[in-house]
Amino acid sequence: MEVIRNFEELVSHLSQRTERRRVAVVCPNDHSSQEAVARALDEGIADILIVGADEEAKAFFAKYGERIESVDASDVDEAARADVLMKGLLNTDNLLRAVLNKETGILPKGRVLTHIACAQMPQYDRLLFCTDVAVIPRPTKEQREEQLRYVLELCRTMGVEKPRVALINCSEKVNEKHFPHTVEYRELVAKAEAGEFGPCIVDGPMDLKTSLSEAALKKKHLESPIEGKADALIFPGIQSGNVFYSVATALPRSSIRWP
Amino acid sequence: MEVIRNFEELVSHLSQRTERRRVAVVCPNDHSSQEAVARALDEGIADILIVGADEEAKAFFAKYGERIESVDASDVDEAARADVLMKGLLNTDNLLRAVLNKETGILPKGRVLTHIACAQMPQYDRLLFCTDVAVIPRPTKEQREEQLRYVLELCRTMGVEKPRVALINCSEKVNEKHFPHTVEYRELVAKAEAGEFGPCIVDGPMDLKTSLSEAALKKKHLESPIEGKADALIFPGIQSGNVFYSVATALPRSSIRWP
C-alpha cells in the first residue's frame, strides 16, 4: 500500500476500503464527538456504535436511522466487540477503569496499556506518531519496548514499511547517572539493529530537533540513520510527551519550521 | 519602569540606559557569537570583554579598536568581574566546570545554579521565561524554590511588578503517587499566597495550555489567577523543559495560536 502522509490521505484511504471498522463511541454527549461521528458516517469511513448517549445526543443522531447502533452505557460486552474505542464526554479515569477491569475489561492479561498520539505538522512531510503523552508516567524498560512494538505496528498500518523511531532525550549523550533511560535506549537500538522488531530504524538518545530536522543534526555535527525524518517519537516520560502534544496541537497548519 | 513585552522593547530599553553592563563572551569563535557581540556594540547596549578569542575572532573584532577588551582564556579573574557571562563556541561542560570550581568559580557558596530561557512567541502578548530547560535534571523542592525566586527577580527586572508563574504538570490534578512534585507545587503556591516571595501570582499544577491560554482554561472549566497569561513557566524537569524550548525555537514569529 502507499504511505499515508497526512490526515487527508488517511480519510481518502479509509473511504476507499470495502471493509469498515466498527467504532464504539462512549458518551458522545458533546459537540466534538458528535461532529466526528457525523463526519465518519457521512464520509462512510467507519461503522458507529454509540454507548451511553444522552437524550440530546440520541436526537442529534436520529437522522442516521438504522445506520447507527446504540446501546446503554451498561452494555460493556457489546462495546467490547467493537474494533475501536473512542472517548466522548466522560472522565478518562472512568473509561480506563472499565477498560482495565480485571473481570470485564478489554485489555488482554499481561499486556501494556499505553497511548499514541498522531500529529500532522506544517512543513513536516509525514505523520508523526508520539508515545506516550497521556497514560504511563515513567515507562519502565519493558513498557518502553512495548511502546516501540505498538508504534511500529501502527506506522506499518499506515504503509511505512521501515519506520524511523527516535528515542527522545534532552541531549544525544548517554548519561547513566542523570538519565538512566538513555542506557536503556541504547539496548533498544541494539535489539532493533539485531532485527528483533522487524524492518525499522531506531535511534537515540536524540533530542526533538535532531529527530525532526536534518539541518539540526548537521548543525550539531551528528549523524543518525533517522536523518531528521522520524515517523515516531518515544518520549522519556509523560511530562515531556505532554508538553510536545500541547504545543503541537496549538499550532495552526502553516506555522512550524524545523529547525 | 514600563513592562518589556518583546525583544525589540528590550533592545530599546537597553540602548536608552546611561549605564551599560559588561558582558564577558567566552570563546566568541563562531558566527553567532560574533554577530551578537557586533550588534551589542553597534547598538551600544553593552560593554564587551572577549575571553579566549582565536586569531580569526580577534581579526573580526579589530574594527572596534579600544571599544572591545580582550583577555586570555586563562584570565578567569577578569572574566569573573563582568556582569554577564555569555557562552561562545565551547563545550558547556567546560564553561560550567570553570563556573562551579570551588576555589576560583563564580557561583557563591550554597547557591543553586539553574537556567532560565526567554521566549517571544507569536500571538502571545508578553515575554515568557522558562526554567529549567538545560541544567538541573530533576529539581528538588529546594532547587525549585530557588528557580522561583530567580525567575521572579528576572520578571521584575523586566518591569513585571506582579509576575504570574505557572508550575507545569501534565494535568491540573495533585497526584502524590505518580507526580510527587505536584504536592510540592501546592506548598510553593501556599508560600507565595502567604507573601513569602513578594508580589506575585503562583499557581499549579497546571498544564502548558491552561498556563498560556484563557480559552484553554475555560474549556477545562477551570479557574486560575494566572488567567492564561503566565510570565514564567517552571517545568517539572529538564526533559519537559527541553521539549518546550526545542519547539518554541523552531517556531517562526507568525505561527503559534493558543490554544
XYZ file of C-alpha atoms in Angstrom:
518
model
C 0.000 0.000 0.000
C 1.015 3.618 -0.421
C 2.294 5.545 2.556
C -0.329 7.700 4.291
C 1.388 11.041 4.858
C -1.382 13.254 6.224
C -4.940 13.196 7.547
C -6.451 13.887 4.122
C -4.773 10.783 2.708
C -5.933 8.804 5.747
C -9.584 9.745 5.146
C -9.238 9.040 1.444
C -7.684 5.621 2.173
C -10.456 4.707 4.635
C -13.253 5.767 2.305
C -11.836 3.524 -0.434
C -11.731 0.415 1.757
C -14.557 -2.050 1.235
C -14.465 -3.252 4.823
C -15.286 -0.741 7.550
C -14.137 -0.828 11.168
C -16.682 -0.520 13.955
C -16.049 2.336 16.376
C -17.698 2.356 19.808
C -18.084 5.975 20.919
C -18.618 6.179 24.665
C -20.831 9.069 25.837
C -20.961 11.045 22.567
C -22.600 13.854 24.512
C -20.536 16.810 23.346
C -20.190 18.748 20.122
C -16.739 17.404 19.149
C -17.748 13.744 19.446
C -20.980 14.312 17.534
C -19.190 16.163 14.770
C -16.625 13.359 14.454
C -19.282 10.639 14.372
C -21.359 12.564 11.824
C -18.324 13.021 9.593
C -17.345 9.336 9.825
C -20.875 8.328 8.803
C -21.230 10.954 6.074
C -17.899 10.006 4.523
C -18.525 6.286 5.044
C -15.208 5.639 6.764
C -16.483 3.737 9.829
C -19.451 1.974 11.351
C -20.561 3.535 14.601
C -21.886 2.143 17.863
C -22.852 4.804 20.367
C -22.629 3.811 24.010
C -24.375 5.750 26.753
C -25.694 8.579 24.575
C -27.918 11.081 26.413
C -31.308 12.198 25.041
C -29.854 15.199 23.235
C -27.200 13.078 21.529
C -29.811 10.493 20.518
C -31.898 13.260 18.961
C -28.831 14.522 17.077
C -28.117 11.045 15.689
C -31.778 10.261 14.858
C -31.327 11.341 11.232
C -28.952 8.424 10.641
C -31.758 5.962 11.482
C -30.607 2.354 11.356
C -27.134 3.340 10.149
C -26.196 3.953 13.742
C -26.394 1.459 16.599
C -26.939 2.470 20.176
C -26.532 0.626 23.478
C -26.719 1.621 27.123
C -23.575 2.557 28.999
C -24.018 -0.654 30.982
C -23.686 -2.849 27.880
C -19.927 -3.199 28.185
C -19.869 -6.520 26.325
C -21.308 -5.033 23.165
C -18.897 -2.087 23.301
C -16.012 -4.501 23.790
C -16.852 -6.229 20.487
C -16.076 -3.040 18.532
C -12.715 -2.619 16.755
C -12.024 0.844 18.096
C -12.964 2.514 21.361
C -13.425 6.298 21.261
C -13.857 8.542 24.286
C -16.647 11.116 24.308
C -17.641 13.351 27.190
C -16.619 11.394 30.253
C -13.748 11.437 32.645
C -10.815 9.433 31.259
C -10.413 7.705 34.626
C -13.919 6.231 34.351
C -13.335 4.892 30.853
C -9.954 3.436 31.771
C -11.398 1.781 34.859
C -13.831 -0.120 32.628
C -11.096 -0.985 30.130
C -8.755 -2.219 32.872
C -11.373 -4.081 34.910
C -9.839 -7.495 35.596
C -13.091 -9.404 35.036
C -14.864 -7.461 32.298
C -12.149 -5.198 30.848
C -10.779 -5.497 27.305
C -7.030 -5.303 27.984
C -5.616 -8.798 27.463
C -3.908 -10.113 30.578
C -0.273 -9.113 30.862
C -0.402 -6.573 28.041
C 0.713 -2.970 28.480
C -1.787 -0.136 28.116
C -0.163 2.954 26.654
C -1.030 5.864 24.395
C -0.081 7.020 20.899
C -0.902 10.459 19.531
C -0.663 11.315 15.859
C 0.372 14.789 14.725
C 0.306 16.367 11.296
C 2.643 19.321 11.357
C 3.150 22.103 8.869
C 6.352 21.701 6.870
C 6.887 18.132 8.052
C 6.313 15.727 5.195
C 4.828 12.820 7.130
C 2.530 11.948 10.011
C 4.322 11.913 13.349
C 3.338 9.344 15.986
C 4.183 10.128 19.615
C 4.124 7.843 22.601
C 3.264 8.170 25.465
C 1.820 11.615 26.152
C -1.077 10.611 28.404
C -1.020 7.286 30.241
C 2.262 5.908 31.669
C 4.023 8.447 33.917
C 7.540 6.945 33.645
C 7.766 3.891 31.379
C 9.892 1.008 32.586
C 12.301 -0.611 30.145
C 9.727 -3.339 29.449
C 6.897 -0.854 28.928
C 9.072 1.198 26.569
C 9.786 -1.872 24.471
C 6.037 -2.442 24.194
C 5.562 1.207 23.199
C 8.096 0.626 20.435
C 6.349 -2.531 19.214
C 2.933 -0.830 19.218
C 4.111 2.264 17.395
C 5.970 0.207 14.779
C 2.810 -1.775 14.125
C 0.822 1.441 13.730
C 3.374 3.008 11.361
C 3.309 -0.128 9.220
C -0.515 0.011 9.143
C -0.030 3.470 7.631
C 2.133 1.993 4.889
C 5.512 2.933 6.367
C 7.448 -0.269 5.698
C 10.602 0.661 7.601
C 9.514 3.118 10.301
C 12.064 5.530 11.776
C 11.683 5.827 15.530
C 13.566 8.400 17.645
C 14.106 7.810 21.357
C 13.854 11.303 22.835
C 16.159 12.825 25.442
C 17.329 16.358 26.186
C 20.694 15.560 24.584
C 22.365 12.962 22.384
C 24.710 11.772 25.116
C 24.225 8.556 27.062
C 24.214 9.617 30.722
C 23.727 6.737 33.123
C 23.895 8.873 36.252
C 21.287 11.514 35.471
C 19.313 9.881 32.660
C 19.327 6.100 33.123
C 16.731 5.748 30.346
C 19.494 6.693 27.872
C 21.278 3.412 28.693
C 18.031 1.532 28.092
C 17.661 3.426 24.799
C 20.998 2.017 23.597
C 19.822 -1.504 24.459
C 16.656 -0.953 22.410
C 18.717 0.373 19.486
C 20.928 -2.730 19.652
C 17.888 -5.029 19.672
C 16.424 -3.163 16.708
C 19.705 -3.462 14.801
C 19.712 -7.202 15.555
C 16.369 -7.404 13.759
C 14.237 -8.164 16.792
C 11.475 -5.748 15.760
C 11.443 -6.395 12.018
C 12.307 -3.747 9.424
C 12.784 -0.436 11.251
C 15.316 2.249 12.104
C 15.570 3.041 15.807
C 17.999 5.641 17.154
C 18.600 7.544 20.361
C 19.106 9.207 22.679
C 18.427 12.217 20.500
C 16.616 15.475 21.033
C 13.465 16.695 19.349
C 15.216 18.873 16.800
C 17.764 16.316 15.659
C 14.891 13.816 15.322
C 12.839 16.076 13.083
C 15.403 18.086 11.167
C 18.416 17.031 9.143
C 19.713 20.605 9.363
C 19.643 20.433 13.167
C 21.542 17.161 13.020
C 24.234 18.680 10.796
C 24.480 21.808 12.941
C 25.400 19.573 15.878
C 27.857 17.657 13.655
C 25.938 14.457 14.340
C 24.815 11.591 12.174
C 21.756 9.410 12.600
C 20.133 6.849 10.314
C 16.847 8.662 11.062
C 18.205 11.639 9.086
C 15.808 14.106 10.688
C 12.804 12.227 9.289
C 11.309 10.427 12.299
C 7.965 8.705 11.792
C 7.587 8.236 15.542
C 8.912 9.673 18.793
C 9.188 7.781 22.059
C 9.330 10.242 24.951
C 11.200 9.518 28.187
C 8.051 10.186 30.216
C 4.580 11.662 30.229
C 5.720 15.176 31.174
C 7.864 15.775 28.109
C 5.391 13.966 25.853
C 2.536 16.059 27.151
C 4.419 19.318 26.562
C 5.078 18.286 22.965
C 1.440 17.362 22.457
C 0.252 20.663 23.938
C 2.433 22.735 21.657
C 1.774 20.609 18.567
C -1.996 20.927 18.970
C -1.677 24.705 19.420
C -0.057 25.083 16.016
C -2.036 26.158 13.013
C -1.170 24.321 9.831
C 1.198 26.847 8.325
C 3.420 27.528 11.264
C 6.261 25.334 12.378
C 9.652 25.407 10.707
C 12.273 22.810 11.633
C 14.769 23.648 12.929
C 9.529 51.339 34.570
C 7.370 50.154 31.713
C 6.942 46.456 31.122
C 9.243 44.980 28.466
C 6.994 42.820 26.322
C 9.256 41.687 23.499
C 12.866 41.640 22.334
C 12.524 44.908 20.409
C 11.433 46.710 23.572
C 14.297 45.067 25.452
C 16.878 46.393 22.980
C 15.238 49.822 23.015
C 15.267 49.873 26.831
C 18.938 48.889 26.992
C 20.023 51.437 24.422
C 18.350 54.219 26.438
C 20.128 53.331 29.685
C 23.077 55.545 30.589
C 24.874 52.744 32.409
C 25.962 49.710 30.420
C 26.518 46.171 31.690
C 29.756 44.397 30.917
C 29.372 41.059 29.135
C 32.209 38.534 29.121
C 31.910 36.402 25.981
C 33.864 33.182 26.325
C 35.372 31.845 23.075
C 33.485 34.075 20.603
C 34.849 31.894 17.829
C 31.703 31.265 15.836
C 29.453 33.318 13.617
C 26.506 33.587 16.047
C 28.626 34.902 18.925
C 30.405 37.396 16.691
C 27.149 38.644 15.232
C 25.675 39.100 18.725
C 28.743 40.940 20.008
C 28.858 43.179 16.936
C 25.203 44.054 17.340
C 25.578 44.805 21.054
C 28.479 47.180 20.274
C 26.818 48.786 17.251
C 23.616 49.443 19.179
C 25.525 50.483 22.299
C 23.600 48.148 24.595
C 26.559 46.501 26.397
C 30.277 46.692 27.017
C 32.114 43.602 25.846
C 35.033 41.629 27.175
C 36.099 38.785 24.924
C 37.742 35.822 26.633
C 39.825 33.276 24.739
C 39.148 34.618 21.245
C 41.056 32.834 18.474
C 43.039 34.728 15.803
C 40.123 34.810 13.383
C 37.779 36.237 16.017
C 40.373 38.838 17.021
C 40.651 39.914 13.382
C 36.844 40.170 13.155
C 36.704 42.386 16.255
C 39.739 44.548 15.254
C 37.491 47.226 13.742
C 36.115 48.028 17.205
C 39.614 49.025 18.396
C 39.666 50.043 22.040
C 35.896 49.682 22.385
C 36.418 45.969 22.949
C 38.578 44.387 25.645
C 40.217 41.022 25.255
C 41.815 38.632 27.724
C 43.216 35.113 27.507
C 41.033 32.154 28.383
C 43.231 31.652 31.424
C 42.319 35.055 32.893
C 39.320 33.755 34.810
C 39.522 36.524 37.423
C 38.972 39.258 34.866
C 36.060 37.377 33.266
C 34.547 36.865 36.714
C 34.384 40.652 37.233
C 31.934 41.041 34.312
C 28.196 41.413 34.979
C 27.113 38.797 32.466
C 28.773 35.618 31.252
C 27.988 34.546 27.695
C 28.935 31.234 26.136
C 30.562 31.192 22.692
C 31.914 28.160 20.882
C 32.953 25.811 23.652
C 31.503 22.777 25.299
C 29.016 23.785 28.019
C 30.627 21.283 30.392
C 33.952 23.142 30.179
C 32.385 26.508 30.906
C 30.328 25.154 33.797
C 33.352 23.446 35.288
C 35.090 26.848 35.499
C 31.952 28.491 36.899
C 31.483 25.778 39.526
C 35.171 25.447 40.507
C 35.165 25.529 44.317
C 38.285 27.696 44.534
C 38.059 30.004 41.527
C 34.437 29.641 40.332
C 31.881 32.471 40.456
C 28.903 30.636 41.980
C 28.535 31.866 45.582
C 28.795 29.035 48.076
C 25.491 27.299 48.755
C 23.653 28.950 45.864
C 21.786 26.962 43.220
C 22.910 27.071 39.580
C 19.950 26.790 37.231
C 18.837 28.063 33.842
C 16.225 30.460 32.504
C 15.288 30.718 28.852
C 13.278 33.592 27.457
C 10.852 33.083 24.581
C 8.992 35.593 22.466
C 6.113 33.780 20.821
C 3.775 34.843 18.071
C 0.331 35.763 19.376
C 1.463 35.799 22.997
C 1.495 39.358 24.315
C 4.466 39.109 26.654
C 7.895 37.573 27.056
C 7.791 34.075 28.502
C 10.518 32.933 30.891
C 11.081 29.186 31.280
C 13.104 27.352 33.884
C 14.939 24.992 33.806
C 15.390 23.637 30.289
C 19.126 22.876 30.414
C 20.869 22.383 33.750
C 19.093 20.577 36.622
C 17.757 17.151 35.563
C 15.116 16.821 38.323
C 14.894 19.827 40.653
C 14.467 19.098 44.347
C 11.891 21.077 46.297
C 14.624 23.456 47.482
C 16.067 23.914 43.998
C 12.595 24.624 42.629
C 12.026 27.316 45.220
C 15.292 28.929 44.106
C 14.155 28.685 40.476
C 11.004 30.542 41.501
C 12.953 33.270 43.312
C 15.339 33.730 40.376
C 12.621 33.893 37.759
C 10.561 36.349 39.845
C 13.612 38.600 40.148
C 14.146 38.444 36.394
C 10.490 39.205 35.587
C 10.620 42.225 37.916
C 13.799 43.420 36.179
C 11.692 43.408 33.022
C 9.143 45.676 34.678
C 6.590 42.993 35.558
C 5.640 44.097 39.067
C 3.470 41.128 39.943
C 4.766 38.213 37.858
C 2.469 35.286 37.070
C 4.287 31.967 37.405
C 2.772 28.618 36.329
C 4.064 25.366 37.832
C 3.820 22.935 34.919
C 2.484 19.383 35.057
C 0.707 17.134 32.561
C -2.584 17.794 34.357
C -4.137 20.122 36.915
C -4.632 17.386 39.484
C -2.415 16.920 42.530
C -1.189 13.326 42.334
C 1.110 12.352 45.162
C 1.644 8.801 43.971
C 2.732 9.378 40.386
C 3.717 13.052 40.427
C 5.076 13.943 43.881
C 6.233 17.330 42.549
C 2.551 18.328 42.374
C 2.368 18.174 46.175
C 5.468 20.378 46.374
C 3.819 22.746 43.886
C 0.900 23.270 46.297
C 3.349 24.085 49.074
C 5.020 26.700 46.869
C 1.627 28.176 45.966
C 0.762 28.413 49.687
C 4.076 30.145 50.448
C 3.502 32.580 47.587
C -0.008 33.337 48.844
C 1.450 33.961 52.308
C 3.608 36.675 50.747
C 6.938 34.915 51.121
C 8.106 35.840 47.618
C 6.766 39.386 47.421
C 4.123 40.492 44.899
C 3.465 37.589 42.547
C 0.846 35.114 41.405
C 1.940 31.478 41.540
C -0.372 28.629 40.528
C -0.105 24.948 39.740
C -0.098 22.159 38.947
C -1.344 23.246 35.551
C -0.571 22.223 32.012
C 1.032 24.265 29.282
C -2.202 25.225 27.580
C -4.076 26.332 30.673
C -0.995 28.401 31.623
C -0.871 30.222 28.310
C -4.488 30.433 27.214
C -7.580 31.667 28.999
C -9.703 29.838 26.422
C -7.988 26.540 27.312
C -8.677 27.212 30.975
C -12.375 27.820 30.299
C -12.624 24.767 28.061
C -11.495 22.651 31.017
C -13.946 24.522 33.291
C -11.045 25.612 35.471
C -10.117 28.883 37.101
C -6.653 30.191 37.835
C -5.433 33.606 38.980
C -2.884 33.348 36.152
C -5.789 33.649 33.684
C -3.811 32.108 30.823
C -1.255 34.914 30.947
C 1.830 33.342 32.530
C 5.006 35.427 32.546
C 7.034 32.401 33.566
C 6.837 28.607 33.488
C 8.554 26.289 35.935
C 8.893 22.828 34.394
C 8.884 19.632 36.459
C 12.232 18.593 34.967
C 14.736 19.146 32.205
C 13.073 16.730 29.765
C 9.776 18.591 29.513
C 11.509 21.969 29.634
C 13.836 20.969 26.830
C 10.979 19.779 24.616
C 9.217 23.120 25.097
C 12.401 25.007 24.286
C 13.024 22.922 21.162
C 9.562 23.551 19.779
C 9.484 27.234 20.774
C 12.759 27.927 18.986
C 11.527 26.122 15.878
C 8.605 28.494 15.551
C 8.707 31.422 13.172
C 7.185 34.611 14.540
C 3.767 34.326 12.990
C 2.890 30.788 13.887
C 1.587 29.677 17.257
C -2.015 30.094 18.271
C -3.087 29.337 21.865
C -4.973 27.104 22.104
